[in-house]
């Protein structure tokens, strides 16, 4: 076992089968997929259960307690570490993160500890977002760079690959229950002096359904950065 792709889901029944299949066909031969689902009312986990029966490279982590994007991510990474995967890549289950980049991440991580799929380095793009969301994202990135000292262009990207040894150092310190887990993990990676590199990606509009991350929610998360910096 070498590479594990983690996908945290809630009501992604219309997207998850395509996402999982695209991951398995991304060009990384030894990759497996773990879907961490919070008992989605739309039956996302049932689709993954059926896929897992047919393919031993597909796994389901059905979470019935302490639900939330952050908790799901923590549990999924712990699962991957315990199973002995060398590299863990996380991406969204809505189709906005194209699995084709995983092969490039896998090659780049040979020269670093963390790879971030970046919309804001040369070659990357995020053209399908609304104007307000793009402004908020820009301000968020600048704010995070200033507050936590992570000198990367796309500090809010949720498409990243980690070496197991890096996450092992701080997995038990993670506390975020929500998407703030993305910032929390990046902050601790910086504290462990991880070598972080970015790779350009094109961020796509979700394949179907509606986004669970609203602009107001994103702004609210920014206030958590100060608390993280003080208490971590």
Tab-separated table of C-alpha atoms in Angstrom:
chain	number	residue	atom	x	y	z
A	1	UNK	CA	0.000	0.000	0.000
A	2	UNK	CA	1.396	3.333	-0.997
A	3	UNK	CA	-1.102	6.122	-1.698
A	4	UNK	CA	-4.508	6.750	-0.145
A	5	UNK	CA	-7.006	9.271	-1.485
A	6	UNK	CA	-9.322	10.610	1.226
A	7	UNK	CA	-12.725	11.998	0.260
A	8	UNK	CA	-14.980	13.388	2.992
A	9	UNK	CA	-18.619	13.407	1.896
A	10	UNK	CA	-22.082	14.527	2.887
A	11	UNK	CA	-24.858	14.273	0.311
A	12	UNK	CA	-22.672	13.654	-2.722
A	13	UNK	CA	-24.638	10.747	-4.201
A	14	UNK	CA	-24.720	12.328	-7.644
A	15	UNK	CA	-20.950	12.837	-7.750
A	16	UNK	CA	-19.208	10.193	-5.650
A	17	UNK	CA	-19.143	7.294	-8.122
A	18	UNK	CA	-17.519	9.418	-10.813
A	19	UNK	CA	-15.025	10.916	-8.351
A	20	UNK	CA	-13.961	7.517	-6.999
A	21	UNK	CA	-13.593	6.012	-10.474
A	22	UNK	CA	-11.583	9.014	-11.668
A	23	UNK	CA	-9.252	8.651	-8.683
A	24	UNK	CA	-8.686	4.969	-9.380
A	25	UNK	CA	-7.895	5.834	-12.999
A	26	UNK	CA	-5.643	8.830	-12.320
A	27	UNK	CA	-2.473	7.035	-13.377
A	28	UNK	CA	-1.192	6.044	-9.913
A	29	UNK	CA	-1.241	2.249	-9.919
A	30	UNK	CA	-1.097	1.658	-6.178
A	31	UNK	CA	-3.727	4.204	-5.159
A	32	UNK	CA	-6.723	3.321	-2.988
A	33	UNK	CA	-9.717	5.427	-1.947
A	34	UNK	CA	-11.274	6.021	1.465
A	35	UNK	CA	-14.637	7.785	1.552
A	36	UNK	CA	-15.471	9.178	4.993
A	37	UNK	CA	-19.218	9.740	5.029
A	38	UNK	CA	-21.388	11.155	7.811
A	39	UNK	CA	-24.385	8.918	7.045
A	40	UNK	CA	-25.554	11.118	4.176
A	41	UNK	CA	-29.359	11.260	3.912
A	42	UNK	CA	-29.073	10.971	0.126
A	43	UNK	CA	-27.400	7.556	0.451
A	44	UNK	CA	-23.872	8.461	-0.596
A	45	UNK	CA	-22.457	5.805	1.691
A	46	UNK	CA	-24.680	3.116	0.150
A	47	UNK	CA	-23.164	3.797	-3.262
A	48	UNK	CA	-19.659	3.538	-1.786
A	49	UNK	CA	-20.591	0.309	0.010
A	50	UNK	CA	-21.567	-1.258	-3.292
A	51	UNK	CA	-18.369	-0.032	-4.958
A	52	UNK	CA	-16.292	-1.447	-2.092
A	53	UNK	CA	-17.878	-4.877	-2.572
A	54	UNK	CA	-16.738	-4.906	-6.185
A	55	UNK	CA	-13.308	-3.287	-5.754
A	56	UNK	CA	-10.898	-3.942	-2.842
A	57	UNK	CA	-9.261	-0.556	-3.483
A	58	UNK	CA	-12.408	1.269	-2.347
A	59	UNK	CA	-13.055	1.695	1.385
A	60	UNK	CA	-15.856	3.292	3.396
A	61	UNK	CA	-15.512	4.963	6.783
A	62	UNK	CA	-19.116	5.416	7.942
A	63	UNK	CA	-19.187	7.998	10.722
A	64	UNK	CA	-22.202	8.059	13.028
A	65	UNK	CA	-20.820	10.245	15.838
A	66	UNK	CA	-19.068	13.625	16.026
A	67	UNK	CA	-20.102	14.522	12.510
A	68	UNK	CA	-18.486	17.353	10.586
A	69	UNK	CA	-15.951	17.953	7.828
A	70	UNK	CA	-13.102	18.431	10.276
A	71	UNK	CA	-13.792	15.366	12.364
A	72	UNK	CA	-14.245	13.301	9.203
A	73	UNK	CA	-10.860	14.437	7.916
A	74	UNK	CA	-9.121	13.649	11.196
A	75	UNK	CA	-10.646	10.164	11.364
A	76	UNK	CA	-9.789	9.486	7.728
A	77	UNK	CA	-6.144	10.513	8.138
A	78	UNK	CA	-5.853	8.410	11.289
A	79	UNK	CA	-7.277	5.463	9.363
A	80	UNK	CA	-4.721	5.945	6.610
A	81	UNK	CA	-1.820	6.237	9.050
A	82	UNK	CA	-2.891	3.112	10.942
A	83	UNK	CA	-3.130	1.156	7.695
A	84	UNK	CA	0.395	2.176	6.749
A	85	UNK	CA	-0.082	4.264	3.597
A	86	UNK	CA	3.011	6.338	2.772
A	87	UNK	CA	1.142	9.220	1.138
A	88	UNK	CA	-2.329	10.601	1.805
A	89	UNK	CA	-4.045	12.951	-0.630
A	90	UNK	CA	-7.315	14.672	0.225
A	91	UNK	CA	-9.784	16.095	-2.254
A	92	UNK	CA	-13.437	17.112	-2.392
A	93	UNK	CA	-16.178	14.725	-3.396
A	94	UNK	CA	-18.093	17.211	-5.529
A	95	UNK	CA	-15.935	17.063	-8.646
A	96	UNK	CA	-14.258	20.436	-8.124
A	97	UNK	CA	-10.844	18.805	-7.630
A	98	UNK	CA	-9.794	16.911	-10.742
A	99	UNK	CA	-8.103	13.615	-9.755
A	100	UNK	CA	-5.833	13.827	-12.798
A	101	UNK	CA	-3.430	15.946	-10.733
A	102	UNK	CA	-2.795	13.188	-8.185
A	103	UNK	CA	-0.154	11.617	-10.419
A	104	UNK	CA	1.697	14.941	-10.579
A	105	UNK	CA	1.391	15.392	-6.800
A	106	UNK	CA	2.806	11.909	-6.315
A	107	UNK	CA	5.879	12.753	-8.389
A	108	UNK	CA	6.426	16.150	-6.760
A	109	UNK	CA	6.182	14.863	-3.194
A	110	UNK	CA	9.414	12.946	-3.743
A	111	UNK	CA	11.133	16.320	-3.300
A	112	UNK	CA	9.021	17.721	-0.429
A	113	UNK	CA	6.677	16.799	2.431
A	114	UNK	CA	3.397	18.438	1.418
A	115	UNK	CA	1.978	19.278	-2.012
A	116	UNK	CA	-0.785	21.860	-2.314
A	117	UNK	CA	-3.002	21.987	-5.375
A	118	UNK	CA	-2.869	25.714	-6.051
A	119	UNK	CA	-5.251	27.899	-8.030
A	120	UNK	CA	-3.020	30.925	-7.636
A	121	UNK	CA	0.398	29.939	-8.954
A	122	UNK	CA	1.346	30.171	-12.621
A	123	UNK	CA	-0.750	27.695	-14.569
A	124	UNK	CA	-3.521	27.469	-11.968
A	125	UNK	CA	-7.004	28.926	-12.292
A	126	UNK	CA	-10.292	29.526	-10.497
A	127	UNK	CA	-12.393	31.298	-13.087
A	128	UNK	CA	-15.792	29.792	-12.360
A	129	UNK	CA	-16.343	31.395	-8.954
A	130	UNK	CA	-18.508	34.479	-8.452
A	131	UNK	CA	-16.805	37.853	-8.082
A	132	UNK	CA	-17.631	38.178	-4.364
A	133	UNK	CA	-16.334	34.700	-3.608
A	134	UNK	CA	-13.098	35.432	-5.458
A	135	UNK	CA	-12.605	38.630	-3.423
A	136	UNK	CA	-13.236	36.795	-0.159
A	137	UNK	CA	-10.843	34.022	-1.188
A	138	UNK	CA	-8.132	36.565	-2.052
A	139	UNK	CA	-8.474	38.362	1.280
A	140	UNK	CA	-8.538	35.039	3.117
A	141	UNK	CA	-5.265	33.955	1.568
A	142	UNK	CA	-3.542	37.210	2.456
A	143	UNK	CA	-4.909	37.058	5.980
A	144	UNK	CA	-3.712	33.483	6.483
A	145	UNK	CA	-0.283	34.238	5.079
A	146	UNK	CA	0.068	37.091	7.565
A	147	UNK	CA	-1.393	35.359	10.626
A	148	UNK	CA	0.141	31.895	10.430
A	149	UNK	CA	3.205	32.698	8.382
A	150	UNK	CA	2.657	30.092	5.684
A	151	UNK	CA	4.165	31.524	2.516
A	152	UNK	CA	2.041	29.734	-0.041
A	153	UNK	CA	-0.198	31.257	-2.677
A	154	UNK	CA	-3.240	29.060	-1.981
A	155	UNK	CA	-3.479	28.600	1.773
A	156	UNK	CA	-7.200	27.783	1.579
A	157	UNK	CA	-6.873	24.927	-0.907
A	158	UNK	CA	-8.403	21.665	0.269
A	159	UNK	CA	-6.588	19.611	-2.377
A	160	UNK	CA	-3.318	18.467	-0.781
A	161	UNK	CA	-0.999	15.465	-0.494
A	162	UNK	CA	0.967	14.699	2.668
A	163	UNK	CA	3.720	12.310	3.600
A	164	UNK	CA	2.519	10.112	6.443
A	165	UNK	CA	5.481	11.059	8.650
A	166	UNK	CA	4.429	14.718	8.655
A	167	UNK	CA	0.809	14.173	9.648
A	168	UNK	CA	1.802	11.648	12.305
A	169	UNK	CA	3.554	14.418	14.203
A	170	UNK	CA	0.407	16.457	14.806
A	171	UNK	CA	-2.669	14.336	14.057
A	172	UNK	CA	-3.581	14.166	17.757
A	173	UNK	CA	-3.473	17.970	18.049
A	174	UNK	CA	-6.146	18.586	15.418
A	175	UNK	CA	-9.469	19.791	16.819
A	176	UNK	CA	-11.486	21.493	14.065
A	177	UNK	CA	-14.944	20.048	13.493
A	178	UNK	CA	-15.558	21.979	10.272
A	179	UNK	CA	-13.664	22.991	7.084
A	180	UNK	CA	-11.264	24.985	9.260
A	181	UNK	CA	-9.379	21.691	9.419
A	182	UNK	CA	-7.717	22.754	6.146
A	183	UNK	CA	-6.056	25.724	7.851
A	184	UNK	CA	-5.309	23.791	11.023
A	185	UNK	CA	-3.412	21.083	9.156
A	186	UNK	CA	-1.429	23.604	7.159
A	187	UNK	CA	-0.516	25.526	10.307
A	188	UNK	CA	0.809	22.431	12.054
A	189	UNK	CA	2.658	21.326	8.932
A	190	UNK	CA	4.468	24.658	9.041
A	191	UNK	CA	5.248	24.179	12.746
A	192	UNK	CA	6.863	20.828	11.984
A	193	UNK	CA	9.053	22.644	9.423
A	194	UNK	CA	7.585	20.614	6.588
A	195	UNK	CA	8.822	21.380	3.090
A	196	UNK	CA	5.684	22.605	1.299
A	197	UNK	CA	5.392	22.971	-2.470
A	198	UNK	CA	2.515	24.053	-4.711
A	199	UNK	CA	1.331	22.573	-7.985
A	200	UNK	CA	-0.999	24.465	-10.363
A	201	UNK	CA	-4.551	23.164	-10.707
A	202	UNK	CA	-7.711	24.353	-12.401
A	203	UNK	CA	-10.456	24.554	-9.797
A	204	UNK	CA	-13.753	23.420	-11.326
A	205	UNK	CA	-17.330	24.249	-10.401
A	206	UNK	CA	-18.877	21.336	-8.511
A	207	UNK	CA	-20.294	18.718	-10.895
A	208	UNK	CA	-23.797	18.865	-9.388
A	209	UNK	CA	-25.601	19.818	-6.203
A	210	UNK	CA	-25.014	22.932	-4.131
A	211	UNK	CA	-21.961	24.083	-2.211
A	212	UNK	CA	-21.986	23.587	1.555
A	213	UNK	CA	-19.482	26.388	2.146
A	214	UNK	CA	-21.143	29.786	2.123
A	215	UNK	CA	-19.283	33.096	1.949
A	216	UNK	CA	-20.383	34.133	5.455
A	217	UNK	CA	-19.165	30.815	6.840
A	218	UNK	CA	-15.787	31.305	5.165
A	219	UNK	CA	-15.444	34.744	6.739
A	220	UNK	CA	-16.361	33.359	10.156
A	221	UNK	CA	-13.582	30.777	9.914
A	222	UNK	CA	-11.015	33.522	9.585
A	223	UNK	CA	-11.603	34.553	13.180
A	224	UNK	CA	-10.544	31.083	14.270
A	225	UNK	CA	-7.063	31.698	12.913
A	226	UNK	CA	-6.193	34.036	15.783
A	227	UNK	CA	-7.354	31.467	18.337
A	228	UNK	CA	-5.277	28.789	16.619
A	229	UNK	CA	-2.196	30.999	16.659
A	230	UNK	CA	-2.629	31.781	20.379
A	231	UNK	CA	-3.529	28.326	21.684
A	232	UNK	CA	-1.580	25.959	19.413
